[in-house]
């Protein structure tokens, strides 16, 4: 295949699917995904309808395995990018738009100030015959010049930013992200940038331009006239813009905080495994060279013995699939003396472990016993199940110790397995909405071709990586070793998309906070300058400095408070939407909904306090002469 062909993701070798007759005839085998090309002119809707018809027909013909089983269709695009990529993209794009709107609001307020300062110039032009649309066009031209210049600078910064993002993604993770290395600034990005720049320029300049050309010519042409710049309507509009800016910032900051806290909560679940001293890797031994169970068991024993002898290693264990990994394997169960309910066959994730797995991974025992070294190939088949498994398949029966089940397989039912213990539920996958159904069985009784290994170290697991690999190769240099990394890195890779989005939203939230504070400061500074004469009169008539400070501060905080109220309502609705779209994001978090408003209020208060204090330092004589 061509070098860039990576379908399925990260594939480098393809072999024919060769099913045995037994595998073909067992309808319980649910490991395969069917793919096909649509006929010309056919859409996904038609394909989905046909698949639904097939699904219903199979459910009627084979109720034992297909009664509650349904087949779903999706495009290859949706299959490749995963269930959350679309939501991540929407959230990131929405955050960008929020920041852009906040920036436009800031520029619009600055344009208001410039327009009011140029009211006499506009009045002169209008008196000399300039049409209003020509004056508006001049304002918009100036605004568009600013926005296009900003877009050009942003394009340069974005090119550096993309290179940093691409370089920051670990290679072992990037290979699983379709099109990651194809991300670049192309013609579509350029077109979007130009459109965004023009839209921003018009958005930030149109209202100030419209207001700036509505000046009363007679008042504006008066020597020292101030009425043209003192309209209450303009002051209200500036207040509305500031409130909108605060509301947008509130929504963005709350969303970013919830994403960050949700991501942190997902990762914190892995803390129970003491991940900072745990190294993980995956072995896939040859089915031809290790065809018999005793050969596999012997190989894994020698590997554990060699790894345990590496300096810095406390203990090593084997497990079918490490928690937080992405290659779990489930199995159907047949429970002794229980008639299977059609379409509701018992099932659980199949975990093959060495006895020291539970102690090394800090899995508590609820009742019974853990697996032990005495559970060998010649002993009766035993298993430890999780609490959730006991509650799901043996409800109301207490601890199901001594109960028996067997695994269903394409080759037929296996030996009966006796439950000897119940272990506590532990996190198994960062995106699970509840405890997983888990069944633990001894490696000595169920040796596998593909097995994960965990190595508990005395310190940083990276320091023993090479020594552990050499020890395993000393047992058999021809067997491949994959995924050698600390447990922390593996868990982080599973939530990397969410981490990236949370980090970007956090960065956008900080930018929004800064822009909002700057916007409030700019508006309050301008309002203070416009009230210089009034403040001078108040001070001359005996008003205290603290009274003037309180007046200016109160005026600014009323506007900010209005924006915060609207922003909190919108943020609450946004939080509930995020909780529905992204698992792990809390719909309500007291720390966020109390802390973010306090932070935003403090930033706004500081931005108001600086010009307010300046107002208290005005000399009454100078203020009374101010025009």
Coordinates of C-alpha atoms in Angstrom, one line a residue:
X1 CA 0.0 0.0 0.0
X2 CA 1.1 3.6 -0.4
X3 CA 3.1 5.0 2.5
X4 CA 0.3 7.3 3.6
X5 CA -2.4 4.6 3.6
X6 CA -3.3 4.1 7.2
X7 CA -6.7 2.4 7.3
X8 CA -7.6 1.2 9.8
X9 CA -5.6 3.8 11.7
X10 CA -1.9 3.0 12.2
X11 CA -2.1 -0.2 10.2
X12 CA 1.1 -1.3 8.4
X13 CA 0.3 -4.9 7.6
X14 CA -2.9 -6.5 6.3
X15 CA -3.7 -10.2 6.2
X16 CA -6.8 -12.1 5.0
X17 CA -9.7 -12.8 7.4
X18 CA -9.6 -16.6 7.8
X19 CA -12.5 -17.9 9.9
X20 CA -12.7 -21.5 11.0
X21 CA -16.0 -23.4 10.3
X22 CA -16.8 -23.2 14.0
X23 CA -16.3 -19.5 14.0
X24 CA -18.5 -19.0 11.0
X25 CA -21.4 -21.0 12.6
X26 CA -21.4 -19.3 16.0
X27 CA -23.8 -16.3 16.0
X28 CA -22.6 -15.0 19.3
X29 CA -19.3 -13.8 17.8
X30 CA -19.6 -10.0 17.7
X31 CA -16.0 -9.0 17.0
X32 CA -16.3 -8.0 13.4
X33 CA -17.2 -4.7 11.7
X34 CA -18.8 -4.8 8.3
X35 CA -17.7 -2.2 5.8
X36 CA -19.0 -1.5 2.3
X37 CA -19.2 1.0 -0.5
X38 CA -22.5 2.7 -1.3
X39 CA -23.9 2.3 -4.8
X40 CA -23.8 5.4 -7.0
X41 CA -26.7 7.7 -6.1
X42 CA -27.5 6.0 -2.8
X43 CA -27.2 7.8 0.5
X44 CA -26.6 6.8 4.1
X45 CA -30.3 7.0 4.9
X46 CA -31.1 4.3 2.4
X47 CA -28.3 2.1 3.7
X48 CA -29.5 2.6 7.2
X49 CA -33.0 1.6 6.3
X50 CA -31.8 -1.6 4.6
X51 CA -29.6 -2.5 7.6
X52 CA -32.5 -2.0 10.0
X53 CA -34.6 -4.4 7.9
X54 CA -31.9 -7.0 8.1
X55 CA -31.4 -6.4 11.8
X56 CA -35.2 -7.0 12.5
X57 CA -35.2 -10.1 10.3
X58 CA -32.3 -11.6 12.2
X59 CA -33.9 -10.8 15.5
X60 CA -36.9 -12.8 14.6
X61 CA -35.0 -15.7 13.1
X62 CA -32.4 -15.9 15.9
X63 CA -33.9 -14.5 19.2
X64 CA -31.2 -16.1 21.4
X65 CA -28.5 -13.9 20.0
X66 CA -30.2 -11.1 18.1
X67 CA -33.4 -10.2 19.9
X68 CA -32.1 -7.0 21.4
X69 CA -29.2 -6.6 19.0
X70 CA -29.2 -3.8 16.4
X71 CA -26.8 -2.8 13.7
X72 CA -25.9 0.8 13.1
X73 CA -24.5 2.6 10.1
X74 CA -22.0 5.4 10.0
X75 CA -19.8 6.9 7.4
X76 CA -16.1 6.1 7.3
X77 CA -15.5 9.7 8.2
X78 CA -17.5 9.5 11.4
X79 CA -15.9 6.1 12.2
X80 CA -12.4 7.5 11.9
X81 CA -12.8 10.8 13.7
X82 CA -14.6 9.2 16.7
X83 CA -17.7 10.3 18.7
X84 CA -16.3 13.4 20.3
X85 CA -14.3 15.1 17.5
X86 CA -17.3 17.0 16.1
X87 CA -18.3 18.3 19.6
X88 CA -14.7 19.3 20.3
X89 CA -14.5 21.2 17.0
X90 CA -17.8 23.0 17.7
X91 CA -16.7 24.0 21.2
X92 CA -13.4 25.3 20.0
X93 CA -14.9 27.2 17.2
X94 CA -17.5 28.7 19.5
X95 CA -14.8 29.8 21.9
X96 CA -12.9 31.5 19.1
X97 CA -16.1 33.3 18.0
X98 CA -16.7 34.4 21.6
X99 CA -13.2 35.9 21.9
X100 CA -13.6 37.6 18.5
X101 CA -16.9 39.1 19.6
X102 CA -15.3 40.4 22.8
X103 CA -12.5 41.9 20.8
X104 CA -15.0 43.5 18.4
X105 CA -16.9 45.0 21.3
X106 CA -13.7 46.5 22.7
X107 CA -12.8 48.0 19.3
X108 CA -16.4 49.3 18.9
X109 CA -16.1 51.1 22.2
X110 CA -12.8 52.6 21.2
X111 CA -14.4 53.6 17.9
X112 CA -17.2 55.3 19.8
X113 CA -14.6 57.4 21.7
X114 CA -12.9 58.3 18.5
X115 CA -16.2 59.1 16.8
X116 CA -17.2 61.5 19.6
X117 CA -13.8 63.1 19.5
X118 CA -14.2 63.8 15.8
X119 CA -17.8 65.1 16.0
X120 CA -16.7 68.6 15.0
X121 CA -14.7 67.3 12.0
X122 CA -17.7 65.2 10.9
X123 CA -20.0 68.2 11.3
X124 CA -17.7 70.4 9.1
X125 CA -17.7 67.7 6.4
X126 CA -21.4 67.4 6.6
X127 CA -21.9 71.2 6.4
X128 CA -19.7 71.3 3.3
X129 CA -22.0 68.7 1.6
X130 CA -20.6 65.3 2.5
X131 CA -23.4 62.6 2.3
X132 CA -24.0 60.5 5.3
X133 CA -23.1 57.3 3.5
X134 CA -19.8 58.8 2.5
X135 CA -19.0 59.6 6.2
X136 CA -20.0 56.1 7.2
X137 CA -17.9 54.6 4.5
X138 CA -14.9 56.5 5.8
X139 CA -15.4 55.1 9.3
X140 CA -15.8 51.6 7.9
X141 CA -12.7 52.0 5.8
X142 CA -10.7 52.9 8.9
X143 CA -12.2 50.0 10.8
X144 CA -11.5 47.5 8.0
X145 CA -7.9 48.7 7.7
X146 CA -7.4 47.9 11.4
X147 CA -9.1 44.5 11.2
X148 CA -7.2 43.4 8.0
X149 CA -3.9 44.5 9.6
X150 CA -4.8 42.4 12.7
X151 CA -5.7 39.5 10.5
X152 CA -2.4 39.6 8.7
X153 CA -0.5 39.6 12.1
X154 CA -2.8 36.8 13.3
X155 CA -2.0 34.7 10.2
X156 CA 1.7 34.9 11.0
X157 CA 1.2 34.0 14.7
X158 CA -1.2 31.2 13.7
X159 CA 1.4 29.6 11.4
X160 CA 3.8 29.4 14.4
X161 CA 1.0 28.2 16.7
X162 CA 0.1 25.3 14.4
X163 CA 3.7 24.1 14.1
X164 CA 3.9 24.2 17.9
X165 CA 0.6 22.2 18.3
X166 CA 1.7 19.6 15.7
X167 CA 5.1 19.2 17.4
X168 CA 3.6 18.9 20.8
X169 CA 1.5 15.9 20.0
X170 CA 3.3 12.6 20.9
X171 CA 4.1 10.5 17.8
X172 CA 2.5 7.4 19.3
X173 CA -0.8 9.3 19.6
X174 CA -0.6 11.4 16.5
X175 CA -0.6 8.3 14.3
X176 CA -4.1 7.4 15.6
X177 CA -5.5 10.8 14.6
X178 CA -6.6 10.9 11.0
X179 CA -5.2 13.8 9.0
X180 CA -3.2 15.1 12.0
X181 CA -0.1 15.8 9.9
X182 CA -2.1 17.3 7.1
X183 CA -3.2 20.2 9.2
X184 CA -2.0 23.4 7.6
X185 CA -3.0 26.9 6.7
X186 CA -4.5 26.5 3.2
X187 CA -6.7 28.5 0.9
X188 CA -9.8 27.7 2.9
X189 CA -8.2 29.0 6.0
X190 CA -7.1 32.1 4.2
X191 CA -10.6 32.7 2.8
X192 CA -12.1 32.3 6.3
X193 CA -9.5 34.7 7.7
X194 CA -10.4 37.4 5.1
X195 CA -14.1 36.9 5.7
X196 CA -13.7 37.0 9.5
X197 CA -11.5 40.2 9.2
X198 CA -14.1 41.9 7.0
X199 CA -17.0 40.9 9.2
X200 CA -15.1 42.0 12.3
X201 CA -14.3 45.3 10.8
X202 CA -17.9 46.0 9.8
X203 CA -19.2 44.7 13.2
X204 CA -16.8 46.8 15.2
X205 CA -17.2 49.9 13.0
X206 CA -20.8 50.1 11.8
X207 CA -22.6 51.1 14.9
X208 CA -20.0 53.7 15.9
X209 CA -20.0 55.0 12.4
X210 CA -23.8 55.3 12.4
X211 CA -23.8 57.1 15.8
X212 CA -20.9 59.3 14.8
X213 CA -22.7 60.7 11.8
X214 CA -25.9 61.6 13.7
X215 CA -24.4 64.6 15.5
X216 CA -26.4 67.8 15.7
X217 CA -24.5 70.1 13.2
X218 CA -25.4 73.3 15.1
X219 CA -24.2 72.0 18.4
X220 CA -21.2 70.3 17.0
X221 CA -20.0 73.5 15.2
X222 CA -20.2 75.6 18.3
X223 CA -16.9 76.7 19.8
X224 CA -16.5 74.5 23.0
X225 CA -19.8 72.8 22.4
X226 CA -20.1 69.6 24.4
X227 CA -23.6 68.5 23.9
X228 CA -22.8 66.5 20.8
X229 CA -20.7 64.2 22.9
X230 CA -22.9 63.8 25.8
X231 CA -25.9 61.9 24.4
X232 CA -27.5 59.5 26.8
X233 CA -28.3 57.1 24.0
X234 CA -24.6 56.7 23.2
X235 CA -23.8 56.2 26.9
X236 CA -26.5 53.5 27.1
X237 CA -25.2 51.8 24.0
X238 CA -21.6 51.7 25.3
X239 CA -23.0 50.2 28.5
X240 CA -24.9 47.5 26.6
X241 CA -21.6 46.7 24.8
X242 CA -19.7 46.4 28.0
X243 CA -22.5 44.2 29.5
X244 CA -22.4 42.0 26.4
X245 CA -18.7 41.7 26.7
X246 CA -18.9 40.6 30.4
X247 CA -21.7 38.1 29.5
X248 CA -19.7 36.5 26.7
X249 CA -16.6 36.3 29.0
X250 CA -18.7 34.7 31.7
X251 CA -20.0 32.0 29.3
X252 CA -16.5 31.3 28.0
X253 CA -14.8 31.2 31.4
X254 CA -17.5 28.9 32.9
X255 CA -17.3 26.5 30.0
X256 CA -13.5 26.5 30.1
X257 CA -13.5 25.9 33.9
X258 CA -16.0 23.0 33.6
X259 CA -14.0 21.4 30.8
X260 CA -10.7 21.7 32.8
X261 CA -12.3 20.4 36.0
X262 CA -14.1 17.5 34.2
X263 CA -10.9 16.5 32.5
X264 CA -9.0 16.6 35.8
X265 CA -11.7 14.4 37.3
X266 CA -11.4 11.8 34.6
X267 CA -7.6 11.7 35.0
X268 CA -7.9 11.7 38.8
X269 CA -9.7 8.3 38.6
X270 CA -6.4 6.7 37.6
X271 CA -4.8 7.9 40.9
X272 CA -6.1 4.9 42.7
X273 CA -3.5 2.8 40.7
X274 CA -0.5 4.8 41.9
X275 CA 0.4 5.6 38.3
X276 CA 3.5 7.6 39.0
X277 CA 5.5 4.4 39.6
X278 CA 3.9 2.1 37.0
X279 CA 5.3 1.1 33.6
X280 CA 3.0 -0.5 31.0
X281 CA 3.7 -2.5 27.9
X282 CA 2.0 -5.1 25.6
X283 CA 3.2 -8.5 24.5
X284 CA 1.8 -10.4 21.5
X285 CA 3.4 -13.8 21.3
X286 CA 3.3 -16.0 18.2
X287 CA 0.4 -18.5 18.0
X288 CA 2.6 -20.9 16.1
X289 CA 5.6 -20.9 18.4
X290 CA 3.4 -20.8 21.6
X291 CA 0.4 -22.8 20.4
X292 CA -0.1 -24.7 23.7
X293 CA -1.3 -23.3 27.0
X294 CA 1.7 -24.6 28.9
X295 CA 4.1 -23.0 26.4
X296 CA 2.4 -19.6 26.9
X297 CA 2.3 -20.0 30.7
X298 CA 6.0 -20.9 30.7
X299 CA 6.9 -17.9 28.6
X300 CA 5.0 -15.4 30.8
X301 CA 6.5 -17.0 33.9
X302 CA 10.0 -16.5 32.6
X303 CA 9.2 -12.9 31.6
X304 CA 7.9 -12.0 35.0
X305 CA 10.9 -13.7 36.7
X306 CA 13.4 -11.7 34.4
X307 CA 11.6 -8.4 34.9
X308 CA 11.4 -8.8 38.7
X309 CA 15.2 -9.1 38.6
X310 CA 15.7 -5.7 37.0
X311 CA 17.2 -3.2 39.5
X312 CA 14.5 -0.6 40.5
X313 CA 11.6 -3.0 39.8
X314 CA 9.4 -3.9 42.8
X315 CA 7.1 -6.3 41.1
X316 CA 5.7 -7.2 37.7
X317 CA 2.3 -8.6 36.7
X318 CA 0.3 -9.6 33.7
X319 CA -3.2 -8.5 32.7
X320 CA -5.3 -9.1 29.6
X321 CA -6.0 -5.3 29.2
X322 CA -4.6 -2.6 31.5
X323 CA -7.1 -0.2 33.0
X324 CA -7.5 2.9 30.9
X325 CA -6.2 1.0 27.8
X326 CA -8.3 0.8 24.6
X327 CA -8.3 -2.9 23.8
X328 CA -10.8 -4.5 26.1
X329 CA -12.3 -7.9 25.3
X330 CA -15.7 -8.9 26.5
X331 CA -17.2 -12.4 26.7
X332 CA -20.7 -13.9 26.9
X333 CA -21.4 -16.0 30.0
X334 CA -23.7 -18.9 30.7
X335 CA -24.7 -19.0 34.3
X336 CA -25.3 -22.4 35.9
X337 CA -29.0 -23.4 36.4
X338 CA -30.2 -20.3 34.7
X339 CA -32.1 -20.3 31.4
X340 CA -30.7 -17.5 29.2
X341 CA -33.1 -14.7 28.4
X342 CA -33.2 -14.2 24.6
X343 CA -31.4 -11.0 23.7
X344 CA -30.1 -10.4 27.3
X345 CA -27.2 -12.8 27.6
X346 CA -24.9 -12.2 30.6
X347 CA -21.6 -10.7 29.6
X348 CA -18.5 -9.1 31.2
X349 CA -15.1 -7.8 30.3
X350 CA -12.6 -10.6 30.4
X351 CA -9.5 -9.9 32.5
X352 CA -6.8 -12.5 32.7
X353 CA -4.4 -11.7 35.5
X354 CA -1.6 -13.0 37.6
X355 CA -2.4 -13.2 41.3
X356 CA -0.3 -10.2 42.3
X357 CA -2.4 -7.9 40.0
X358 CA -4.8 -7.0 42.8
X359 CA -2.3 -6.0 45.4
X360 CA -0.1 -4.2 42.9
X361 CA -3.0 -2.2 41.4
X362 CA -4.6 -1.6 44.9
X363 CA -7.9 -3.3 44.1
X364 CA -9.7 -4.0 47.4
X365 CA -11.3 -7.3 48.2
X366 CA -15.0 -7.2 49.3
X367 CA -15.6 -10.8 50.1
X368 CA -14.1 -14.3 49.5
X369 CA -10.5 -14.4 48.3
X370 CA -8.3 -13.2 45.5
X371 CA -6.7 -15.5 43.0
X372 CA -3.6 -17.3 44.2
X373 CA -0.6 -19.2 42.9
X374 CA -2.4 -22.5 43.7
X375 CA -5.0 -21.7 41.0
X376 CA -2.9 -23.5 38.4
X377 CA -3.7 -25.3 35.1
X378 CA -4.7 -28.5 36.8
X379 CA -6.9 -26.9 39.4
X380 CA -10.6 -26.2 39.1
X381 CA -11.4 -23.1 37.1
X382 CA -11.9 -20.0 39.4
X383 CA -12.7 -16.4 39.0
X384 CA -13.0 -13.1 41.0
X385 CA -15.8 -10.8 39.8
X386 CA -16.4 -7.1 40.5
X387 CA -19.1 -5.7 42.7
X388 CA -21.0 -4.4 39.8
X389 CA -20.9 -7.8 38.0
X390 CA -22.3 -9.5 41.2
X391 CA -25.1 -6.9 41.4
X392 CA -25.9 -7.2 37.7
X393 CA -26.0 -10.9 37.2
X394 CA -26.7 -12.2 40.7
X395 CA -29.1 -9.5 42.1
X396 CA -30.5 -10.0 45.5
X397 CA -28.4 -13.2 46.1
X398 CA -25.7 -11.6 48.3
X399 CA -22.1 -12.5 47.6
X400 CA -22.3 -15.2 44.8
X401 CA -19.4 -17.2 46.2
X402 CA -19.5 -20.7 44.9
X403 CA -21.7 -19.8 42.0
X404 CA -20.6 -21.1 38.6
X405 CA -20.6 -19.9 35.0
X406 CA -18.8 -20.6 31.8
X407 CA -17.5 -18.5 29.0
X408 CA -19.2 -18.9 25.6
X409 CA -16.8 -19.1 22.7
X410 CA -16.9 -19.8 19.0
X411 CA -15.6 -23.3 19.7
X412 CA -18.4 -24.0 22.2
X413 CA -18.9 -23.6 25.9
X414 CA -15.9 -23.9 28.1
X415 CA -15.4 -25.5 31.5
X416 CA -17.4 -24.3 34.5
X417 CA -15.8 -21.5 36.4
X418 CA -16.4 -21.1 40.2
X419 CA -16.6 -17.6 41.8
X420 CA -14.2 -17.4 44.7
X421 CA -14.2 -13.7 45.5
X422 CA -15.7 -10.3 44.8
X423 CA -13.4 -7.3 44.3
X424 CA -14.3 -3.7 44.6
X425 CA -15.2 -1.7 41.5
X426 CA -12.3 0.3 40.1
X427 CA -12.1 2.8 37.2
X428 CA -11.6 0.9 34.0
X429 CA -12.1 3.6 31.2
X430 CA -12.0 7.4 31.5
X431 CA -15.2 7.7 29.5
X432 CA -17.4 5.1 31.3
X433 CA -20.5 6.5 33.0
X434 CA -20.5 3.8 35.6
X435 CA -18.6 0.8 36.9
X436 CA -17.6 -1.8 34.4
X437 CA -18.7 -5.5 34.4
X438 CA -15.4 -7.3 35.1
X439 CA -14.5 -11.0 35.5
X440 CA -10.9 -11.8 36.6
X441 CA -9.5 -15.2 35.9
X442 CA -6.0 -16.7 36.4
X443 CA -3.4 -16.4 33.7
X444 CA -2.3 -20.0 34.4
X445 CA -5.7 -21.3 33.5
X446 CA -6.5 -18.9 30.6
X447 CA -3.2 -17.9 28.9
X448 CA -3.6 -15.5 26.1
X449 CA -1.6 -14.5 23.0
X450 CA -2.0 -10.8 23.6
X451 CA -1.3 -9.6 27.2
X452 CA -0.5 -6.4 28.9
X453 CA 2.2 -6.2 31.5
X454 CA 2.6 -3.8 34.4
X455 CA 5.8 -3.1 36.2
X456 CA 5.7 -1.4 39.6
X457 CA 9.0 0.5 40.1
X458 CA 10.7 2.1 43.0
X459 CA 10.8 5.5 41.3
X460 CA 10.3 7.1 37.8
X461 CA 9.3 4.2 35.5
X462 CA 11.1 5.8 32.6
X463 CA 14.4 5.0 34.2
X464 CA 13.9 1.3 33.8
X465 CA 12.2 1.2 30.4
X466 CA 15.3 0.0 28.5
X467 CA 16.3 -2.5 31.1
X468 CA 12.8 -4.0 31.2
X469 CA 12.8 -4.4 27.4
X470 CA 16.2 -6.1 27.5
X471 CA 15.0 -8.5 30.1
X472 CA 12.0 -9.5 28.1
X473 CA 14.1 -9.9 24.9
X474 CA 16.4 -12.1 26.9
X475 CA 13.5 -14.6 27.2
X476 CA 12.7 -14.5 23.5
X477 CA 14.2 -11.8 21.2
X478 CA 11.7 -12.5 18.4
X479 CA 8.5 -11.6 20.3
X480 CA 7.4 -8.0 19.8
X481 CA 7.0 -5.5 22.6
X482 CA 4.6 -2.6 22.1
X483 CA 3.3 0.4 24.0
X484 CA 6.1 0.8 26.4
X485 CA 5.2 3.9 28.4
X486 CA 4.4 5.0 32.0
X487 CA 0.8 4.4 33.0
X488 CA 0.3 8.2 33.4
X489 CA 1.1 8.7 29.7
X490 CA -1.2 5.9 28.6
X491 CA -4.1 7.3 30.7
X492 CA -3.4 10.8 29.4
X493 CA -3.4 9.6 25.8
X494 CA -6.9 8.2 26.2
X495 CA -8.2 11.7 27.1
X496 CA -5.8 13.7 25.0
X497 CA -8.5 15.1 22.8
X498 CA -10.4 16.4 25.9
X499 CA -7.1 17.7 27.4
X500 CA -6.3 19.7 24.3
X501 CA -9.8 21.2 24.1
X502 CA -9.8 22.0 27.8
X503 CA -6.3 23.7 27.5
X504 CA -7.4 25.7 24.5
X505 CA -10.7 26.8 26.2
X506 CA -8.7 27.7 29.2
X507 CA -6.3 29.9 27.1
X508 CA -9.3 31.5 25.4
X509 CA -10.9 32.1 28.8
X510 CA -7.8 34.0 30.0
X511 CA -7.7 36.1 26.8
X512 CA -11.4 36.8 27.3
X513 CA -10.8 37.9 30.9
X514 CA -8.0 40.2 29.9
X515 CA -10.0 41.7 27.0
X516 CA -13.0 42.2 29.2
X517 CA -10.9 44.0 31.9
X518 CA -9.3 46.2 29.2
X519 CA -12.7 46.9 27.7
X520 CA -14.2 48.0 31.0
X521 CA -11.1 50.1 31.8
X522 CA -11.3 51.8 28.4
X523 CA -15.0 52.7 28.7
X524 CA -14.7 53.8 32.3
X525 CA -11.6 55.9 31.5
X526 CA -13.5 57.6 28.7
X527 CA -16.6 58.2 30.9
X528 CA -14.5 59.7 33.6
X529 CA -12.9 62.1 31.1
X530 CA -16.4 63.0 29.8
X531 CA -17.5 63.8 33.4
X532 CA -14.5 65.9 34.3
X533 CA -16.5 69.1 34.4
X534 CA -19.4 67.6 36.4
X535 CA -16.9 66.0 38.9
X536 CA -15.2 69.4 39.3
X537 CA -18.6 71.1 40.0
X538 CA -19.4 68.4 42.6
X539 CA -16.0 68.7 44.3
X540 CA -16.3 72.5 44.3
X541 CA -19.7 72.3 46.0
X542 CA -18.3 70.2 48.7
X543 CA -18.6 66.5 47.5
X544 CA -16.0 64.3 49.3
X545 CA -13.4 62.4 47.3
X546 CA -14.8 59.1 48.7
X547 CA -18.3 60.1 47.5
X548 CA -17.0 60.8 44.0
X549 CA -15.1 57.5 44.0
X550 CA -18.2 55.6 45.1
X551 CA -20.3 57.3 42.4
X552 CA -18.0 56.4 39.6
X553 CA -17.4 52.9 40.9
X554 CA -21.1 52.2 41.4
X555 CA -21.9 53.4 37.9
X556 CA -19.4 51.0 36.4
X557 CA -20.3 48.0 38.6
X558 CA -24.1 48.3 37.8
X559 CA -23.2 47.8 34.1
X560 CA -20.9 44.9 34.9
X561 CA -23.5 43.3 37.3
X562 CA -26.1 43.4 34.5
X563 CA -23.7 41.6 32.2
X564 CA -22.8 39.0 34.8
X565 CA -26.5 38.2 35.5
X566 CA -27.2 37.6 31.8
X567 CA -23.8 35.7 31.5
X568 CA -24.6 33.4 34.4
X569 CA -27.9 32.4 32.9
X570 CA -26.3 31.7 29.5
X571 CA -23.4 29.9 31.2
X572 CA -25.8 27.6 33.1
X573 CA -27.5 26.6 29.9
X574 CA -24.1 26.1 28.2
X575 CA -22.9 23.9 31.1
X576 CA -25.9 21.6 30.8
X577 CA -25.3 21.3 27.0
X578 CA -21.6 20.5 27.6
X579 CA -22.6 17.8 30.1
X580 CA -24.8 16.1 27.5
X581 CA -22.2 16.3 24.7
X582 CA -19.0 15.4 26.6
X583 CA -18.8 12.8 29.3
X584 CA -16.9 14.0 32.4
X585 CA -18.0 17.6 32.2
X586 CA -20.2 18.5 35.2
X587 CA -23.5 20.3 34.5
X588 CA -23.2 22.2 37.8
X589 CA -20.1 22.9 39.9
X590 CA -20.3 25.2 42.9
X591 CA -16.6 26.1 42.7
X592 CA -17.0 27.2 39.0
X593 CA -20.3 29.0 39.4
X594 CA -19.1 30.9 42.4
X595 CA -15.4 31.3 41.7
X596 CA -15.7 32.5 38.0
X597 CA -18.1 35.3 38.8
X598 CA -15.9 36.4 41.7
X599 CA -12.8 36.4 39.5
X600 CA -14.6 38.3 36.7
X601 CA -16.1 40.8 39.2
X602 CA -12.7 41.4 40.8
X603 CA -11.1 42.0 37.4
X604 CA -13.9 44.4 36.4
X605 CA -13.7 46.1 39.8
X606 CA -10.0 46.7 39.4
X607 CA -10.5 48.0 35.8
X608 CA -13.2 50.4 37.2
X609 CA -11.2 51.4 40.3
X610 CA -8.2 52.8 38.4
X611 CA -10.1 55.5 36.5
X612 CA -12.4 56.1 39.5
X613 CA -9.4 56.9 41.7
X614 CA -8.1 59.2 38.9
X615 CA -11.5 61.0 39.1
X616 CA -10.9 61.8 42.8
X617 CA -7.6 63.4 42.0
X618 CA -9.1 66.1 39.7
X619 CA -8.3 69.7 40.6
X620 CA -11.7 71.5 40.8
X621 CA -10.2 74.7 39.2
X622 CA -8.9 72.7 36.3
X623 CA -12.1 70.7 36.0
X624 CA -14.3 73.8 35.9
X625 CA -12.2 75.1 33.0
X626 CA -12.4 71.7 31.2
X627 CA -14.2 71.6 27.9

